[in-house]
Amino acid sequence: QFASAFHFFSASINLKPDFPSSYMYLAITLSRLDDFSNACSAYEKAIEMDSDHMFHLNFAITLFNHGELTEAKRQFVLFNDLFQQLDEEQRNSDPEVNEQRQLLQGVLNGGAK
């Protein structure tokens, strides 16, 4: 399943290389395929193109899952800064983002919320 996703997102990037979300989805896929180094590169490319809060959140989760806590915290701070700039409707539009935010904040801050 992840191998198919890899091919899909690679094709997407070849067709439209200026669409940063494709790089984020490729990064998630590469992480699931245990290609951490290339996943990080794909996240970095997405963030270089557009500093979207979701790119930073997903990058922070991937870094945390691979034990890179210092960089995970840095990416989480960047996510949180961008997230706080959203209006209330945008912040509450996806309950899963808020759930992931709270969970990651808890583990990165030693349980503090």
PDB file of C-alpha atoms in Angstrom:
ATOM      1  CA  GLN A   1       0.000   0.000   0.000  1.00  0.00           C
ATOM      2  CA  PHE A   2       2.748   2.496   0.902  1.00  0.00           C
ATOM      3  CA  ALA A   3       4.761   1.480  -2.164  1.00  0.00           C
ATOM      4  CA  SER A   4       1.764   2.412  -4.326  1.00  0.00           C
ATOM      5  CA  ALA A   5       1.442   5.718  -2.493  1.00  0.00           C
ATOM      6  CA  PHE A   6       5.138   6.359  -3.080  1.00  0.00           C
ATOM      7  CA  HIS A   7       4.679   5.914  -6.839  1.00  0.00           C
ATOM      8  CA  PHE A   8       1.547   8.065  -6.823  1.00  0.00           C
ATOM      9  CA  PHE A   9       3.174  10.985  -4.986  1.00  0.00           C
ATOM     10  CA  SER A  10       6.365  10.707  -7.031  1.00  0.00           C
ATOM     11  CA  ALA A  11       4.268  10.965 -10.189  1.00  0.00           C
ATOM     12  CA  SER A  12       2.358  13.878  -8.688  1.00  0.00           C
ATOM     13  CA  ILE A  13       5.624  15.733  -8.016  1.00  0.00           C
ATOM     14  CA  ASN A  14       6.859  15.007 -11.536  1.00  0.00           C
ATOM     15  CA  LEU A  15       3.644  16.445 -12.982  1.00  0.00           C
ATOM     16  CA  LYS A  16       3.395  19.445 -10.656  1.00  0.00           C
ATOM     17  CA  PRO A  17       6.682  20.024  -8.828  1.00  0.00           C
ATOM     18  CA  ASP A  18       5.486  23.344  -7.384  1.00  0.00           C
ATOM     19  CA  PHE A  19       2.734  21.778  -5.234  1.00  0.00           C
ATOM     20  CA  PRO A  20       4.224  21.538  -1.719  1.00  0.00           C
ATOM     21  CA  SER A  21       1.540  19.264  -0.261  1.00  0.00           C
ATOM     22  CA  SER A  22       2.708  16.455  -2.549  1.00  0.00           C
ATOM     23  CA  TYR A  23       6.111  16.634  -0.864  1.00  0.00           C
ATOM     24  CA  MET A  24       4.485  16.373   2.568  1.00  0.00           C
ATOM     25  CA  TYR A  25       2.461  13.330   1.518  1.00  0.00           C
ATOM     26  CA  LEU A  26       5.572  11.807  -0.038  1.00  0.00           C
ATOM     27  CA  ALA A  27       7.415  12.438   3.240  1.00  0.00           C
ATOM     28  CA  ILE A  28       4.707  10.669   5.239  1.00  0.00           C
ATOM     29  CA  THR A  29       4.833   7.757   2.812  1.00  0.00           C
ATOM     30  CA  LEU A  30       8.636   7.549   2.935  1.00  0.00           C
ATOM     31  CA  SER A  31       8.501   7.547   6.714  1.00  0.00           C
ATOM     32  CA  ARG A  32       6.076   4.611   6.626  1.00  0.00           C
ATOM     33  CA  LEU A  33       8.489   2.864   4.262  1.00  0.00           C
ATOM     34  CA  ASP A  34      11.277   3.383   6.856  1.00  0.00           C
ATOM     35  CA  ASP A  35      13.175   5.832   4.651  1.00  0.00           C
ATOM     36  CA  PHE A  36      13.640   8.457   7.352  1.00  0.00           C
ATOM     37  CA  SER A  37      16.412  10.418   5.619  1.00  0.00           C
ATOM     38  CA  ASN A  38      14.456  10.958   2.405  1.00  0.00           C
ATOM     39  CA  ALA A  39      11.286  11.633   4.403  1.00  0.00           C
ATOM     40  CA  CYS A  40      13.091  14.493   6.161  1.00  0.00           C
ATOM     41  CA  SER A  41      14.311  15.821   2.819  1.00  0.00           C
ATOM     42  CA  ALA A  42      10.771  15.780   1.442  1.00  0.00           C
ATOM     43  CA  TYR A  43       9.431  17.624   4.508  1.00  0.00           C
ATOM     44  CA  GLU A  44      12.195  20.192   4.183  1.00  0.00           C
ATOM     45  CA  LYS A  45      11.332  20.719   0.510  1.00  0.00           C
ATOM     46  CA  ALA A  46       7.635  21.211   1.336  1.00  0.00           C
ATOM     47  CA  ILE A  47       8.478  23.697   4.103  1.00  0.00           C
ATOM     48  CA  GLU A  48      10.939  25.525   1.842  1.00  0.00           C
ATOM     49  CA  MET A  49       8.084  26.029  -0.637  1.00  0.00           C
ATOM     50  CA  ASP A  50       5.367  26.949   1.897  1.00  0.00           C
ATOM     51  CA  SER A  51       5.573  27.102   5.676  1.00  0.00           C
ATOM     52  CA  ASP A  52       2.174  25.461   6.209  1.00  0.00           C
ATOM     53  CA  HIS A  53       1.322  24.493   9.795  1.00  0.00           C
ATOM     54  CA  MET A  54       0.450  20.939   8.704  1.00  0.00           C
ATOM     55  CA  PHE A  55       3.899  20.414   7.200  1.00  0.00           C
ATOM     56  CA  HIS A  56       5.501  21.288  10.530  1.00  0.00           C
ATOM     57  CA  LEU A  57       3.068  19.144  12.529  1.00  0.00           C
ATOM     58  CA  ASN A  58       3.604  16.058  10.401  1.00  0.00           C
ATOM     59  CA  PHE A  59       7.368  16.628  10.361  1.00  0.00           C
ATOM     60  CA  ALA A  60       7.352  16.925  14.169  1.00  0.00           C
ATOM     61  CA  ILE A  61       5.404  13.653  14.468  1.00  0.00           C
ATOM     62  CA  THR A  62       7.811  11.854  12.134  1.00  0.00           C
ATOM     63  CA  LEU A  63      10.840  13.205  13.993  1.00  0.00           C
ATOM     64  CA  PHE A  64       9.348  12.205  17.344  1.00  0.00           C
ATOM     65  CA  ASN A  65       8.594   8.702  16.058  1.00  0.00           C
ATOM     66  CA  HIS A  66      12.247   8.369  15.058  1.00  0.00           C
ATOM     67  CA  GLY A  67      13.613   9.625  18.379  1.00  0.00           C
ATOM     68  CA  GLU A  68      14.769  13.021  17.092  1.00  0.00           C
ATOM     69  CA  LEU A  69      13.276  14.912  20.036  1.00  0.00           C
ATOM     70  CA  THR A  70      15.206  18.183  19.763  1.00  0.00           C
ATOM     71  CA  GLU A  71      14.236  18.733  16.133  1.00  0.00           C
ATOM     72  CA  ALA A  72      10.712  17.439  16.818  1.00  0.00           C
ATOM     73  CA  LYS A  73      10.319  20.128  19.472  1.00  0.00           C
ATOM     74  CA  ARG A  74      11.613  22.786  17.080  1.00  0.00           C
ATOM     75  CA  GLN A  75       9.182  21.745  14.367  1.00  0.00           C
ATOM     76  CA  PHE A  76       6.358  21.617  16.903  1.00  0.00           C
ATOM     77  CA  VAL A  77       7.096  25.185  18.021  1.00  0.00           C
ATOM     78  CA  LEU A  78       7.015  26.307  14.382  1.00  0.00           C
ATOM     79  CA  PHE A  79       3.724  24.442  13.901  1.00  0.00           C
ATOM     80  CA  ASN A  80       2.238  25.953  17.036  1.00  0.00           C
ATOM     81  CA  ASP A  81       3.252  29.486  16.044  1.00  0.00           C
ATOM     82  CA  LEU A  82       1.522  29.093  12.676  1.00  0.00           C
ATOM     83  CA  PHE A  83      -1.459  27.307  14.224  1.00  0.00           C
ATOM     84  CA  GLN A  84      -2.036  30.159  16.681  1.00  0.00           C
ATOM     85  CA  GLN A  85      -2.154  32.609  13.769  1.00  0.00           C
ATOM     86  CA  LEU A  86      -5.182  30.821  12.306  1.00  0.00           C
ATOM     87  CA  ASP A  87      -8.627  32.111  13.169  1.00  0.00           C
ATOM     88  CA  GLU A  88     -10.745  30.117  15.609  1.00  0.00           C
ATOM     89  CA  GLU A  89     -12.819  28.479  12.871  1.00  0.00           C
ATOM     90  CA  GLN A  90      -9.682  27.252  11.096  1.00  0.00           C
ATOM     91  CA  ARG A  91      -8.126  25.998  14.349  1.00  0.00           C
ATOM     92  CA  ASN A  92     -11.265  24.005  15.137  1.00  0.00           C
ATOM     93  CA  SER A  93     -12.009  22.772  11.618  1.00  0.00           C
ATOM     94  CA  ASP A  94     -10.115  19.484  11.991  1.00  0.00           C
ATOM     95  CA  PRO A  95     -10.471  17.788  15.392  1.00  0.00           C
ATOM     96  CA  GLU A  96      -7.665  15.357  14.530  1.00  0.00           C
ATOM     97  CA  VAL A  97      -5.175  18.231  14.230  1.00  0.00           C
ATOM     98  CA  ASN A  98      -6.120  19.423  17.702  1.00  0.00           C
ATOM     99  CA  GLU A  99      -5.862  15.879  19.050  1.00  0.00           C
ATOM    100  CA  GLN A 100      -2.407  15.381  17.519  1.00  0.00           C
ATOM    101  CA  ARG A 101      -1.365  18.809  18.769  1.00  0.00           C
ATOM    102  CA  GLN A 102      -2.342  17.979  22.346  1.00  0.00           C
ATOM    103  CA  LEU A 103      -0.747  14.532  22.258  1.00  0.00           C
ATOM    104  CA  LEU A 104       2.513  15.789  20.799  1.00  0.00           C
ATOM    105  CA  GLN A 105       2.617  18.763  23.141  1.00  0.00           C
ATOM    106  CA  GLY A 106       2.174  16.388  26.063  1.00  0.00           C
ATOM    107  CA  VAL A 107       4.980  14.020  25.092  1.00  0.00           C
ATOM    108  CA  LEU A 108       7.408  16.735  23.994  1.00  0.00           C
ATOM    109  CA  ASN A 109       6.879  18.766  27.150  1.00  0.00           C
ATOM    110  CA  GLY A 110       7.043  15.823  29.519  1.00  0.00           C
ATOM    111  CA  GLY A 111       3.293  15.669  30.046  1.00  0.00           C
ATOM    112  CA  ALA A 112       2.720  19.415  30.429  1.00  0.00           C
ATOM    113  CA  LYS A 113      -0.109  20.828  28.324  1.00  0.00           C
TER     114      LYS A 113
END
